[in-house]
PDB file of C-alpha atoms in Angstrom:
ATOM      1  CA  MET A 244     -37.007  16.795  11.452  1.00 55.00           C
ATOM      2  CA  PHE A 245     -35.147  19.303  13.212  1.00 61.00           C
ATOM      3  CA  SER A 246     -31.634  17.542  12.324  1.00 62.00           C
ATOM      4  CA  ARG A 247     -33.063  17.969   8.406  1.00 64.00           C
ATOM      5  CA  ALA A 248     -33.377  21.478   9.323  1.00 62.00           C
ATOM      6  CA  ALA A 249     -30.393  21.902  11.150  1.00 63.00           C
ATOM      7  CA  TRP A 250     -28.316  20.075   7.981  1.00 58.00           C
ATOM      8  CA  SER A 251     -29.635  22.341   5.906  1.00 61.00           C
ATOM      9  CA  LEU A 252     -28.715  25.450   7.610  1.00 59.00           C
ATOM     10  CA  VAL A 253     -25.184  24.466   8.201  1.00 57.00           C
ATOM     11  CA  MET A 254     -24.920  23.416   4.712  1.00 61.00           C
ATOM     12  CA  ARG A 255     -26.464  26.895   3.469  1.00 58.00           C
ATOM     13  CA  THR A 256     -24.127  29.123   5.969  1.00 56.00           C
ATOM     14  CA  GLY A 257     -21.033  26.780   5.139  1.00 52.00           C
ATOM     15  CA  LEU A 258     -21.779  27.492   1.300  1.00 47.00           C
ATOM     16  CA  ARG A 259     -21.672  30.936   1.987  1.00 47.00           C
ATOM     17  CA  THR A 260     -18.551  31.428   4.219  1.00 45.00           C
ATOM     18  CA  ARG A 261     -16.424  28.672   2.341  1.00 46.00           C
ATOM     19  CA  GLY A 262     -16.009  30.878  -0.591  1.00 46.00           C
ATOM     20  CA  THR A 263     -15.589  29.060  -3.852  1.00 46.00           C
ATOM     21  CA  GLY A 264     -14.146  25.718  -4.853  1.00 45.00           C
ATOM     22  CA  THR A 265     -12.276  24.056  -7.561  1.00 48.00           C
ATOM     23  CA  HIS A 266     -14.903  23.759 -10.367  1.00 48.00           C
ATOM     24  CA  SER A 267     -17.265  26.500  -9.352  1.00 46.00           C
ATOM     25  CA  PRO A 268     -18.171  28.854 -12.270  1.00 48.00           C
ATOM     26  CA  GLY A 269     -17.027  32.012 -10.083  1.00 47.00           C
ATOM     27  CA  ASP A 270     -13.465  30.574  -9.711  1.00 45.00           C
ATOM     28  CA  ALA A 271     -11.097  32.538 -11.147  1.00 48.00           C
ATOM     29  CA  ALA A 272      -8.314  31.133 -13.353  1.00 48.00           C
ATOM     30  CA  GLY A 273      -5.248  32.640 -11.170  1.00 47.00           C
ATOM     31  CA  SER A 274      -7.175  32.477  -7.604  1.00 45.00           C
ATOM     32  CA  GLN A 275      -5.199  31.896  -4.624  1.00 50.00           C
ATOM     33  CA  ARG A 276      -7.972  30.297  -3.117  1.00 48.00           C
ATOM     34  CA  ARG A 277      -8.348  27.163  -5.310  1.00 49.00           C
ATOM     35  CA  MET A 278      -7.977  23.729  -3.543  1.00 47.00           C
ATOM     36  CA  THR A 279      -5.728  21.532  -5.995  1.00 48.00           C
ATOM     37  CA  PRO A 280      -6.507  17.843  -5.632  1.00 48.00           C
ATOM     38  CA  TYR A 281      -2.979  17.063  -4.823  1.00 46.00           C
ATOM     39  CA  VAL A 282      -2.013  15.999  -1.200  1.00 47.00           C
ATOM     40  CA  ASP A 283       1.754  18.252  -0.962  1.00 49.00           C
ATOM     41  CA  CYS A 284       2.145  18.357  -4.372  1.00 50.00           C
ATOM     42  CA  TYR A 285       2.174  14.485  -4.761  1.00 54.00           C
ATOM     43  CA  ALA A 286       0.551  13.467  -8.214  1.00 60.00           C
ATOM     44  CA  GLN A 287      -1.412  10.667  -8.849  1.00 66.00           C
ATOM     45  CA  ARG A 288      -1.862   8.250 -11.526  1.00 68.00           C
ATOM     46  CA  SER A 289      -5.389   8.961 -11.790  1.00 72.00           C
ATOM     47  CA  TYR A 290      -4.642  12.735 -11.834  1.00 68.00           C
ATOM     48  CA  PRO A 291      -1.431  13.314 -13.433  1.00 68.00           C
ATOM     49  CA  MET A 292      -1.682  16.787 -14.733  1.00 71.00           C
ATOM     50  CA  PRO A 293      -1.318  19.746 -11.487  1.00 67.00           C
ATOM     51  CA  ASP A 294      -3.403  22.969 -11.842  1.00 69.00           C
ATOM     52  CA  GLU A 295      -0.529  24.324 -10.379  1.00 74.00           C
ATOM     53  CA  PRO A 296       3.007  23.491 -10.880  1.00 76.00           C
ATOM     54  CA  PHE A 297       5.287  21.839  -8.441  1.00 77.00           C
ATOM     55  CA  CYS A 298       7.667  24.668  -7.761  1.00 77.00           C
ATOM     56  CA  THR A 299       6.150  27.523  -7.110  1.00 79.00           C
ATOM     57  CA  GLU A 300       8.836  29.948  -6.054  1.00 83.00           C
ATOM     58  CA  LEU A 301      11.525  29.908  -8.550  1.00 84.00           C
ATOM     59  CA  SER A 302      15.258  30.824  -8.290  1.00 87.00           C
ATOM     60  CA  GLU A 303      17.163  33.272 -10.302  1.00 89.00           C
ATOM     61  CA  GLU A 304      18.621  30.477 -12.778  1.00 87.00           C
ATOM     62  CA  GLN A 305      14.951  28.799 -12.597  1.00 87.00           C
ATOM     63  CA  ARG A 306      13.412  31.865 -13.730  1.00 89.00           C
ATOM     64  CA  ALA A 307      16.243  32.690 -16.661  1.00 89.00           C
ATOM     65  CA  LEU A 308      15.475  29.068 -17.919  1.00 87.00           C
ATOM     66  CA  LYS A 309      11.936  29.529 -18.134  1.00 86.00           C
ATOM     67  CA  GLU A 310      12.141  32.500 -19.978  1.00 87.00           C
ATOM     68  CA  LYS A 311      14.822  30.553 -22.189  1.00 86.00           C
ATOM     69  CA  GLU A 312      11.806  28.065 -22.433  1.00 86.00           C
ATOM     70  CA  LYS A 313       9.556  30.847 -24.008  1.00 88.00           C
ATOM     71  CA  GLY A 314      11.726  30.473 -26.888  1.00 87.00           C
ATOM     72  CA  SER A 315      12.846  27.835 -29.551  1.00 88.00           C
ATOM     73  CA  TRP A 316      12.933  24.293 -27.829  1.00 86.00           C
ATOM     74  CA  THR A 317      15.474  23.090 -30.487  1.00 87.00           C
ATOM     75  CA  GLN A 318      18.209  25.418 -28.611  1.00 85.00           C
ATOM     76  CA  LEU A 319      17.181  23.762 -24.917  1.00 89.00           C
ATOM     77  CA  SER A 320      19.788  20.860 -24.122  1.00 91.00           C
ATOM     78  CA  GLN A 321      18.313  18.102 -22.661  1.00 91.00           C
ATOM     79  CA  ALA A 322      19.188  18.508 -18.887  1.00 91.00           C
ATOM     80  CA  GLU A 323      17.509  22.214 -19.238  1.00 91.00           C
ATOM     81  CA  LYS A 324      14.414  20.193 -20.594  1.00 90.00           C
ATOM     82  CA  VAL A 325      14.601  17.963 -17.737  1.00 88.00           C
ATOM     83  CA  ALA A 326      15.024  20.837 -15.418  1.00 89.00           C
ATOM     84  CA  LEU A 327      11.733  22.352 -16.821  1.00 87.00           C
ATOM     85  CA  TYR A 328       9.962  19.185 -16.466  1.00 85.00           C
ATOM     86  CA  ARG A 329      10.712  19.500 -12.522  1.00 84.00           C
ATOM     87  CA  LEU A 330       9.554  22.739 -12.011  1.00 85.00           C
ATOM     88  CA  GLN A 331       6.354  21.623 -13.457  1.00 81.00           C
ATOM     89  CA  PHE A 332       5.965  18.298 -12.101  1.00 81.00           C
ATOM     90  CA  HIS A 333       7.094  16.140  -9.097  1.00 77.00           C
ATOM     91  CA  GLU A 334       7.539  12.792 -10.232  1.00 79.00           C
ATOM     92  CA  THR A 335       7.905  11.075 -13.644  1.00 79.00           C
ATOM     93  CA  PHE A 336       5.242   7.913 -14.429  1.00 79.00           C
ATOM     94  CA  ALA A 337       7.868   5.895 -14.007  1.00 82.00           C
ATOM     95  CA  GLU A 338       8.851   7.450 -10.710  1.00 81.00           C
ATOM     96  CA  MET A 339       4.749   6.700  -9.925  1.00 79.00           C
ATOM     97  CA  ASN A 340       4.910   3.733 -10.948  1.00 82.00           C
ATOM     98  CA  HIS A 341       8.116   2.184  -9.292  1.00 83.00           C
ATOM     99  CA  ARG A 342       7.489  -0.203  -6.816  1.00 84.00           C
ATOM    100  CA  SER A 343       8.081   0.211  -3.192  1.00 86.00           C
ATOM    101  CA  ASN A 344       9.351  -2.016  -0.443  1.00 90.00           C
ATOM    102  CA  GLU A 345       6.586  -1.332   1.685  1.00 93.00           C
ATOM    103  CA  TRP A 346       5.071  -4.730   1.671  1.00 94.00           C
ATOM    104  CA  LYS A 347       8.656  -6.145   3.586  1.00 96.00           C
ATOM    105  CA  THR A 348       8.026  -3.667   6.283  1.00 96.00           C
ATOM    106  CA  VAL A 349       4.029  -4.769   6.333  1.00 97.00           C
ATOM    107  CA  MET A 350       5.076  -8.791   6.361  1.00 97.00           C
ATOM    108  CA  GLY A 351       7.714  -8.379   9.176  1.00 98.00           C
ATOM    109  CA  CYS A 352       5.030  -6.461  11.152  1.00 98.00           C
ATOM    110  CA  VAL A 353       2.603  -9.327  10.887  1.00 98.00           C
ATOM    111  CA  PHE A 354       5.405 -11.786  11.397  1.00 98.00           C
ATOM    112  CA  PHE A 355       6.638 -10.285  14.493  1.00 98.00           C
ATOM    113  CA  PHE A 356       2.787  -9.911  15.873  1.00 98.00           C
ATOM    114  CA  ILE A 357       2.429 -14.056  14.940  1.00 98.00           C
ATOM    115  CA  GLY A 358       5.623 -14.529  16.851  1.00 98.00           C
ATOM    116  CA  PHE A 359       4.593 -12.459  19.950  1.00 98.00           C
ATOM    117  CA  THR A 360       1.361 -14.417  20.139  1.00 98.00           C
ATOM    118  CA  ALA A 361       2.927 -17.492  19.959  1.00 98.00           C
ATOM    119  CA  LEU A 362       4.945 -16.649  22.744  1.00 98.00           C
ATOM    120  CA  VAL A 363       2.116 -15.672  24.906  1.00 98.00           C
ATOM    121  CA  ILE A 364       0.302 -18.902  24.230  1.00 96.00           C
ATOM    122  CA  TRP A 365       3.221 -21.058  24.939  1.00 96.00           C
ATOM    123  CA  TRP A 366       3.819 -18.959  28.024  1.00 96.00           C
ATOM    124  CA  GLN A 367       0.248 -19.545  29.114  1.00 94.00           C
ATOM    125  CA  ARG A 368       0.547 -23.033  28.608  1.00 90.00           C
ATOM    126  CA  VAL A 369       3.545 -23.319  30.485  1.00 91.00           C
ATOM    127  CA  TYR A 370       3.104 -20.970  33.488  1.00 91.00           C
ATOM    128  CA  VAL A 371      -1.143 -20.231  33.549  1.00 91.00           C
ATOM    129  CA  PHE A 372      -3.029 -23.420  32.605  1.00 86.00           C
ATOM    130  CA  PRO A 373      -2.865 -26.493  34.556  1.00 78.00           C
ATOM    131  CA  LYS A 374      -0.692 -29.750  33.413  1.00 78.00           C
ATOM    132  CA  LYS A 375      -3.182 -32.269  32.420  1.00 77.00           C
ATOM    133  CA  VAL A 376      -6.971 -32.247  33.648  1.00 81.00           C
ATOM    134  CA  VAL A 377      -7.292 -35.339  36.255  1.00 83.00           C
ATOM    135  CA  THR A 378     -10.289 -36.374  34.610  1.00 86.00           C
ATOM    136  CA  LEU A 379      -8.177 -36.774  31.462  1.00 86.00           C
ATOM    137  CA  THR A 380      -5.895 -39.706  32.629  1.00 88.00           C
ATOM    138  CA  GLU A 381      -6.172 -42.989  31.180  1.00 91.00           C
ATOM    139  CA  GLU A 382      -6.608 -44.160  34.451  1.00 93.00           C
ATOM    140  CA  ARG A 383      -9.599 -41.836  35.457  1.00 93.00           C
ATOM    141  CA  LYS A 384     -11.394 -42.803  32.158  1.00 93.00           C
ATOM    142  CA  ALA A 385     -11.087 -46.474  32.807  1.00 92.00           C
ATOM    143  CA  GLN A 386     -12.583 -46.032  36.332  1.00 94.00           C
ATOM    144  CA  GLN A 387     -15.510 -43.741  34.427  1.00 93.00           C
ATOM    145  CA  LEU A 388     -16.128 -46.451  31.584  1.00 92.00           C
ATOM    146  CA  GLN A 389     -16.508 -49.115  34.476  1.00 92.00           C
ATOM    147  CA  ARG A 390     -19.110 -46.942  36.411  1.00 93.00           C
ATOM    148  CA  LEU A 391     -21.154 -46.312  33.678  1.00 91.00           C
ATOM    149  CA  LEU A 392     -21.172 -50.544  32.786  1.00 91.00           C
ATOM    150  CA  ASP A 393     -21.920 -50.548  36.340  1.00 91.00           C
ATOM    151  CA  MET A 394     -25.064 -48.747  36.278  1.00 92.00           C
ATOM    152  CA  LYS A 395     -25.967 -50.171  33.284  1.00 88.00           C
ATOM    153  CA  SER A 396     -26.515 -46.787  31.781  1.00 86.00           C
ATOM    154  CA  ASN A 397     -28.320 -46.455  28.382  1.00 86.00           C
ATOM    155  CA  PRO A 398     -28.900 -50.659  28.120  1.00 85.00           C
ATOM    156  CA  ILE A 399     -30.733 -50.632  24.611  1.00 86.00           C
ATOM    157  CA  GLN A 400     -28.667 -48.683  22.297  1.00 88.00           C
ATOM    158  CA  GLY A 401     -25.692 -47.208  24.612  1.00 86.00           C
ATOM    159  CA  LEU A 402     -22.416 -48.697  25.978  1.00 84.00           C
ATOM    160  CA  ALA A 403     -24.357 -51.050  27.903  1.00 87.00           C
ATOM    161  CA  ALA A 404     -25.778 -52.921  25.077  1.00 88.00           C
ATOM    162  CA  HIS A 405     -22.542 -53.409  23.602  1.00 89.00           C
ATOM    163  CA  TRP A 406     -21.199 -55.045  26.761  1.00 89.00           C
ATOM    164  CA  ASP A 407     -21.251 -58.823  27.774  1.00 88.00           C
ATOM    165  CA  TYR A 408     -22.064 -59.178  31.761  1.00 89.00           C
ATOM    166  CA  GLU A 409     -21.571 -62.467  31.686  1.00 89.00           C
ATOM    167  CA  LYS A 410     -17.911 -62.613  30.081  1.00 90.00           C
ATOM    168  CA  LYS A 411     -16.976 -59.293  31.222  1.00 87.00           C
ATOM    169  CA  GLU A 412     -15.791 -58.158  27.773  1.00 90.00           C
ATOM    170  CA  TRP A 413     -16.999 -56.242  24.926  1.00 89.00           C
ATOM    171  CA  LYS A 414     -19.637 -57.958  22.508  1.00 88.00           C
ATOM    172  CA  LYS A 415     -18.250 -58.782  18.672  1.00 84.00           C
TER     173      LYS A 415
END
């Protein structure tokens, strides 16, 4: 209950001191406090139209081009139209949809770590783990089997049930 009251207080004071957001009714069209949905003015395919132009500080020739834009667009050359587009937008849709080669870096890192892990496993097998456990040698396995047969362990359904003690061989 206390945490709910504290959260309510934080939210109320935070809303008063923060100012207006992007879609609040008190927001002016030319407000400097407006938050755009872009990070570093990079357009996204889901939100391609920016609230503000890409270039906000214009040079002299860019200002002249913006004045020329107010006139007839038939008088503009193709290069001027592209320059005007670049003032407004950072990338075209073709540039946004262009595939990157980031997958090569990711796969390189994956294979590097797989190789490094394989080297660590190899090093552990050579230098850390013992060569072979004594109980897993063929001689020791035969001795263990003979010991179980000599003790007649599990004579009904186990190993002793399948061993012929008179002929000293496995039953057929």
